[in-house]
mmCIF file of C-alpha atoms in Angstrom:
data_model
loop_
_atom_site.group_PDB
_atom_site.id
_atom_site.type_symbol
_atom_site.label_atom_id
_atom_site.label_comp_id
_atom_site.label_asym_id
_atom_site.label_seq_id
_atom_site.Cartn_x
_atom_site.Cartn_y
_atom_site.Cartn_z
ATOM 1 C CA UNK A 1439 -27.542 11.570 49.310
ATOM 2 C CA UNK A 1440 -24.237 13.362 49.738
ATOM 3 C CA UNK A 1441 -21.223 12.318 47.547
ATOM 4 C CA UNK A 1442 -19.336 11.046 50.673
ATOM 5 C CA UNK A 1443 -22.250 8.734 51.488
ATOM 6 C CA UNK A 1444 -22.367 7.366 47.975
ATOM 7 C CA UNK A 1445 -18.647 6.569 48.040
ATOM 8 C CA UNK A 1446 -18.842 5.137 51.657
ATOM 9 C CA UNK A 1447 -21.661 2.729 50.463
ATOM 10 C CA UNK A 1448 -19.773 1.528 47.468
ATOM 11 C CA UNK A 1449 -16.701 0.722 49.591
ATOM 12 C CA UNK A 1450 -18.941 -1.131 52.116
ATOM 13 C CA UNK A 1451 -20.617 -2.983 49.577
ATOM 14 C CA UNK A 1452 -17.462 -4.361 47.916
ATOM 15 C CA UNK A 1453 -16.423 -6.021 51.120
ATOM 16 C CA UNK A 1454 -12.874 -5.253 50.100
ATOM 17 C CA UNK A 1455 -12.255 -2.623 52.685
ATOM 18 C CA UNK A 1456 -13.031 -1.753 56.163
ATOM 19 C CA UNK A 1457 -14.267 1.773 56.961
ATOM 20 C CA UNK A 1458 -13.211 3.541 60.243
ATOM 21 C CA UNK A 1459 -16.281 4.483 62.220
ATOM 22 C CA UNK A 1460 -17.808 7.561 60.911
ATOM 23 C CA UNK A 1461 -18.296 9.047 64.344
ATOM 24 C CA UNK A 1462 -14.790 8.434 65.316
ATOM 25 C CA UNK A 1463 -13.512 9.949 62.124
ATOM 26 C CA UNK A 1464 -15.739 13.094 62.545
ATOM 27 C CA UNK A 1465 -14.550 13.581 66.157
ATOM 28 C CA UNK A 1466 -10.891 13.423 65.199
ATOM 29 C CA UNK A 1467 -11.506 15.608 62.220
ATOM 30 C CA UNK A 1468 -13.262 18.156 64.212
ATOM 31 C CA UNK A 1469 -10.467 18.259 66.737
ATOM 32 C CA UNK A 1470 -7.638 18.619 64.147
ATOM 33 C CA UNK A 1471 -9.553 20.513 61.335
ATOM 34 C CA UNK A 1472 -6.710 23.012 60.852
ATOM 35 C CA UNK A 1473 -4.092 20.450 60.719
ATOM 36 C CA UNK A 1474 -5.863 18.170 58.283
ATOM 37 C CA UNK A 1475 -6.690 21.065 55.938
ATOM 38 C CA UNK A 1476 -3.052 22.115 55.830
ATOM 39 C CA UNK A 1477 -1.798 18.439 55.347
ATOM 40 C CA UNK A 1478 -4.349 18.029 52.619
ATOM 41 C CA UNK A 1479 -3.336 21.148 50.769
ATOM 42 C CA UNK A 1480 0.406 20.185 50.995
ATOM 43 C CA UNK A 1481 0.047 16.436 50.244
ATOM 44 C CA UNK A 1482 1.431 15.486 53.636
ATOM 45 C CA UNK A 1483 0.066 12.049 53.968
ATOM 46 C CA UNK A 1484 2.262 11.118 56.930
ATOM 47 C CA UNK A 1485 0.905 14.062 59.083
ATOM 48 C CA UNK A 1486 -2.565 13.030 58.228
ATOM 49 C CA UNK A 1487 -1.719 9.324 59.089
ATOM 50 C CA UNK A 1488 -0.549 10.636 62.606
ATOM 51 C CA UNK A 1489 -4.018 12.151 63.241
ATOM 52 C CA UNK A 1490 -6.293 9.381 61.706
ATOM 53 C CA UNK A 1491 -6.392 5.556 62.536
ATOM 54 C CA UNK A 1492 -6.429 4.353 59.021
ATOM 55 C CA UNK A 1493 -4.009 2.620 56.746
ATOM 56 C CA UNK A 1494 -5.291 4.783 53.778
ATOM 57 C CA UNK A 1495 -7.079 7.986 53.637
ATOM 58 C CA UNK A 1496 -9.640 9.255 50.870
ATOM 59 C CA UNK A 1497 -9.673 13.053 50.855
ATOM 60 C CA UNK A 1498 -11.677 15.169 48.420
ATOM 61 C CA UNK A 1499 -13.314 18.390 47.810
ATOM 62 C CA UNK A 1500 -16.307 19.090 45.495
ATOM 63 C CA UNK A 1501 -15.260 21.762 43.173
ATOM 64 C CA UNK A 1502 -18.395 22.380 41.217
ATOM 65 C CA UNK A 1503 -22.014 21.207 41.579
ATOM 66 C CA UNK A 1504 -24.669 22.949 39.396
ATOM 67 C CA UNK A 1505 -27.583 22.632 37.293
ATOM 68 C CA UNK A 1506 -28.285 25.316 34.726
ATOM 69 C CA UNK A 1507 -31.760 25.909 33.461
ATOM 70 C CA UNK A 1508 -32.089 27.849 30.265
ATOM 71 C CA UNK A 1509 -34.873 28.462 27.803
ATOM 72 C CA UNK A 1510 -34.210 29.623 24.287
ATOM 73 C CA UNK A 1511 -36.721 30.549 21.624
ATOM 74 C CA UNK A 1512 -36.606 31.108 17.992
ATOM 75 C CA UNK A 1513 -39.208 32.321 15.335
ATOM 76 C CA UNK A 1514 -40.208 29.724 12.903
ATOM 77 C CA UNK A 1515 -42.807 28.645 10.360
ATOM 78 C CA UNK A 1516 -45.128 25.846 11.585
ATOM 79 C CA UNK A 1517 -47.850 23.959 9.962
ATOM 80 C CA UNK A 1518 -51.401 22.911 11.110
ATOM 81 C CA UNK A 1519 -54.650 21.819 9.750
ATOM 82 C CA UNK A 1520 -57.482 24.246 9.295
ATOM 83 C CA UNK A 1521 -60.733 23.147 7.878
ATOM 84 C CA UNK A 1522 -59.041 19.986 6.432
ATOM 85 C CA UNK A 1523 -56.208 21.903 4.831
ATOM 86 C CA UNK A 1524 -52.555 22.137 5.873
ATOM 87 C CA UNK A 1525 -51.664 25.762 6.450
ATOM 88 C CA UNK A 1526 -48.466 27.492 7.521
ATOM 89 C CA UNK A 1527 -48.258 30.179 10.233
ATOM 90 C CA UNK A 1528 -45.653 32.031 12.219
ATOM 91 C CA UNK A 1529 -44.701 30.405 15.460
ATOM 92 C CA UNK A 1530 -42.137 30.487 18.245
ATOM 93 C CA UNK A 1531 -40.368 27.362 19.120
ATOM 94 C CA UNK A 1532 -38.953 27.055 22.711
ATOM 95 C CA UNK A 1533 -36.258 24.708 23.867
ATOM 96 C CA UNK A 1534 -35.534 24.218 27.792
ATOM 97 C CA UNK A 1535 -32.017 22.936 28.282
ATOM 98 C CA UNK A 1536 -30.940 21.746 31.773
ATOM 99 C CA UNK A 1537 -27.193 20.976 32.248
ATOM 100 C CA UNK A 1538 -25.760 19.459 35.401
ATOM 101 C CA UNK A 1539 -22.163 19.111 36.246
ATOM 102 C CA UNK A 1540 -20.389 17.556 39.237
ATOM 103 C CA UNK A 1541 -16.559 17.963 39.675
ATOM 104 C CA UNK A 1542 -14.328 16.774 42.492
ATOM 105 C CA UNK A 1543 -10.750 16.314 43.132
ATOM 106 C CA UNK A 1544 -9.840 13.108 44.974
ATOM 107 C CA UNK A 1545 -6.684 12.070 46.580
ATOM 108 C CA UNK A 1546 -5.900 8.667 48.212
ATOM 109 C CA UNK A 1547 -2.999 8.863 50.853
ATOM 110 C CA UNK A 1548 -1.040 5.812 52.233
ATOM 111 C CA UNK A 1549 -0.855 7.057 55.843
ATOM 112 C CA UNK A 1550 1.888 4.627 56.670
ATOM 113 C CA UNK A 1551 4.485 5.872 53.894
ATOM 114 C CA UNK A 1552 3.107 9.374 53.508
ATOM 115 C CA UNK A 1553 2.743 8.869 49.818
ATOM 116 C CA UNK A 1554 -0.085 10.121 47.752
ATOM 117 C CA UNK A 1555 -1.143 6.950 45.971
ATOM 118 C CA UNK A 1556 -3.477 8.535 43.424
ATOM 119 C CA UNK A 1557 -4.890 11.956 42.674
ATOM 120 C CA UNK A 1558 -7.700 12.399 40.136
ATOM 121 C CA UNK A 1559 -10.099 15.072 38.953
ATOM 122 C CA UNK A 1560 -13.392 13.295 38.315
ATOM 123 C CA UNK A 1561 -16.192 14.848 36.271
ATOM 124 C CA UNK A 1562 -19.710 13.900 35.215
ATOM 125 C CA UNK A 1563 -22.128 15.915 33.197
ATOM 126 C CA UNK A 1564 -25.698 15.387 32.066
ATOM 127 C CA UNK A 1565 -27.944 17.287 29.795
ATOM 128 C CA UNK A 1566 -31.742 16.987 29.004
ATOM 129 C CA UNK A 1567 -33.890 19.139 26.676
ATOM 130 C CA UNK A 1568 -37.521 19.672 26.263
ATOM 131 C CA UNK A 1569 -39.359 21.480 23.471
ATOM 132 C CA UNK A 1570 -42.581 23.256 22.872
ATOM 133 C CA UNK A 1571 -44.363 25.428 20.343
ATOM 134 C CA UNK A 1572 -45.904 28.680 21.332
ATOM 135 C CA UNK A 1573 -45.701 27.790 25.125
ATOM 136 C CA UNK A 1574 -43.387 26.990 27.836
ATOM 137 C CA UNK A 1575 -41.534 23.642 27.569
ATOM 138 C CA UNK A 1576 -41.840 21.112 30.257
ATOM 139 C CA UNK A 1577 -39.654 21.450 33.392
ATOM 140 C CA UNK A 1578 -36.586 19.237 33.938
ATOM 141 C CA UNK A 1579 -35.596 17.944 37.143
ATOM 142 C CA UNK A 1580 -32.106 19.409 37.637
ATOM 143 C CA UNK A 1581 -31.705 17.810 41.030
ATOM 144 C CA UNK A 1582 -32.274 14.309 39.433
ATOM 145 C CA UNK A 1583 -29.553 15.125 36.830
ATOM 146 C CA UNK A 1584 -27.187 16.143 39.643
ATOM 147 C CA UNK A 1585 -27.896 12.979 41.399
ATOM 148 C CA UNK A 1586 -26.927 11.003 38.222
ATOM 149 C CA UNK A 1587 -23.672 13.099 37.990
ATOM 150 C CA UNK A 1588 -22.922 12.365 41.690
ATOM 151 C CA UNK A 1589 -23.440 8.570 41.309
ATOM 152 C CA UNK A 1590 -21.420 8.453 38.029
ATOM 153 C CA UNK A 1591 -18.409 10.159 39.770
ATOM 154 C CA UNK A 1592 -18.851 7.739 42.874
ATOM 155 C CA UNK A 1593 -18.541 4.883 40.354
ATOM 156 C CA UNK A 1594 -15.600 6.551 38.775
ATOM 157 C CA UNK A 1595 -13.931 6.879 42.142
ATOM 158 C CA UNK A 1596 -14.497 3.248 43.151
ATOM 159 C CA UNK A 1597 -13.231 1.924 39.890
ATOM 160 C CA UNK A 1598 -10.059 4.087 40.647
ATOM 161 C CA UNK A 1599 -9.371 2.262 43.904
ATOM 162 C CA UNK A 1600 -10.805 -1.285 43.414
ATOM 163 C CA UNK A 1601 -9.822 -4.050 40.931
ATOM 164 C CA UNK A 1602 -12.624 -4.377 38.245
ATOM 165 C CA UNK A 1603 -12.664 -6.351 34.757
ATOM 166 C CA UNK A 1604 -11.840 -4.490 31.696
ATOM 167 C CA UNK A 1605 -12.339 -5.649 28.182
ATOM 168 C CA UNK A 1606 -9.617 -4.833 25.655
ATOM 169 C CA UNK A 1607 -9.575 -5.686 21.980
ATOM 170 C CA UNK A 1608 -6.307 -6.785 20.351
ATOM 171 C CA UNK A 1609 -5.270 -7.939 16.841
ATOM 172 C CA UNK A 1610 -3.605 -11.365 16.825
ATOM 173 C CA UNK A 1611 -0.707 -11.412 14.585
ATOM 174 C CA UNK A 1612 0.617 -14.494 12.861
ATOM 175 C CA UNK A 1613 3.752 -15.431 10.767
ATOM 176 C CA UNK A 1614 4.169 -18.465 8.714
ATOM 177 C CA UNK A 1615 7.789 -18.789 9.756
ATOM 178 C CA UNK A 1616 6.685 -18.783 13.351
ATOM 179 C CA UNK A 1617 4.006 -21.411 14.005
ATOM 180 C CA UNK A 1618 4.176 -20.781 17.490
ATOM 181 C CA UNK A 1619 2.411 -17.647 17.144
ATOM 182 C CA UNK A 1620 -0.589 -19.254 15.573
ATOM 183 C CA UNK A 1621 -0.721 -22.010 18.338
ATOM 184 C CA UNK A 1622 -0.476 -19.344 20.997
ATOM 185 C CA UNK A 1623 -3.313 -17.406 19.422
ATOM 186 C CA UNK A 1624 -5.439 -20.672 19.412
ATOM 187 C CA UNK A 1625 -4.796 -21.018 23.145
ATOM 188 C CA UNK A 1626 -5.776 -17.433 23.742
ATOM 189 C CA UNK A 1627 -9.110 -17.898 21.971
ATOM 190 C CA UNK A 1628 -9.714 -20.924 24.123
ATOM 191 C CA UNK A 1629 -9.209 -18.787 27.198
ATOM 192 C CA UNK A 1630 -5.922 -20.383 28.225
ATOM 193 C CA UNK A 1631 -3.540 -17.234 28.430
ATOM 194 C CA UNK A 1632 -0.844 -19.250 30.373
ATOM 195 C CA UNK A 1633 -0.144 -21.810 27.538
ATOM 196 C CA UNK A 1634 -0.556 -19.076 25.054
ATOM 197 C CA UNK A 1635 2.400 -16.959 26.799
ATOM 198 C CA UNK A 1636 4.549 -20.109 26.558
ATOM 199 C CA UNK A 1637 4.227 -20.340 22.849
ATOM 200 C CA UNK A 1638 4.764 -16.593 22.440
ATOM 201 C CA UNK A 1639 7.890 -16.945 24.399
ATOM 202 C CA UNK A 1640 9.089 -19.683 21.981
ATOM 203 C CA UNK A 1641 8.279 -17.650 19.018
ATOM 204 C CA UNK A 1642 10.308 -14.707 20.505
ATOM 205 C CA UNK A 1643 13.244 -17.041 21.191
ATOM 206 C CA UNK A 1644 13.149 -18.381 17.733
ATOM 207 C CA UNK A 1645 12.729 -15.077 15.901
#
């Protein structure tokens, strides 16, 4: 699947946004390709907004997509059993390393205000190795690694534009002279941040 398809599917699955019909977008983009490219390069969201029937526009370019396959070898000393005895012999160890990398620059334009809402460089990398002795190591599916990278970047992009839960760890401080802090902390632990904030405010006013 292409990166654009992966992103579109995530947007549709979220049910948070509506996508302009792909056919309509393709038609308009084909008719105004030169103007769209120029506007994209110059961050001219308002010019893009005049051309495309959307409140926001996601524009991006894939800067790098590759899977490198390399095999390295080194001479070593190996062991094996011969006639029930463990013997050493000279051998060659091979390592096949496949690295996949996917990089894209993405911009989100507000087509009503001409502002660039966000611009990010999204990167995903994968690596897998296979080894062997005195023979070719097993092959690695570089295309599969690239697909994993594309999916990871698509997830990064969707988290960039959509609300999502984030867990943060915080140390809860207490002060014997300010019992309100302890009370506020207790309410936080119970999952009542509203009441906790009230007690924290009292502590601040009292400090």
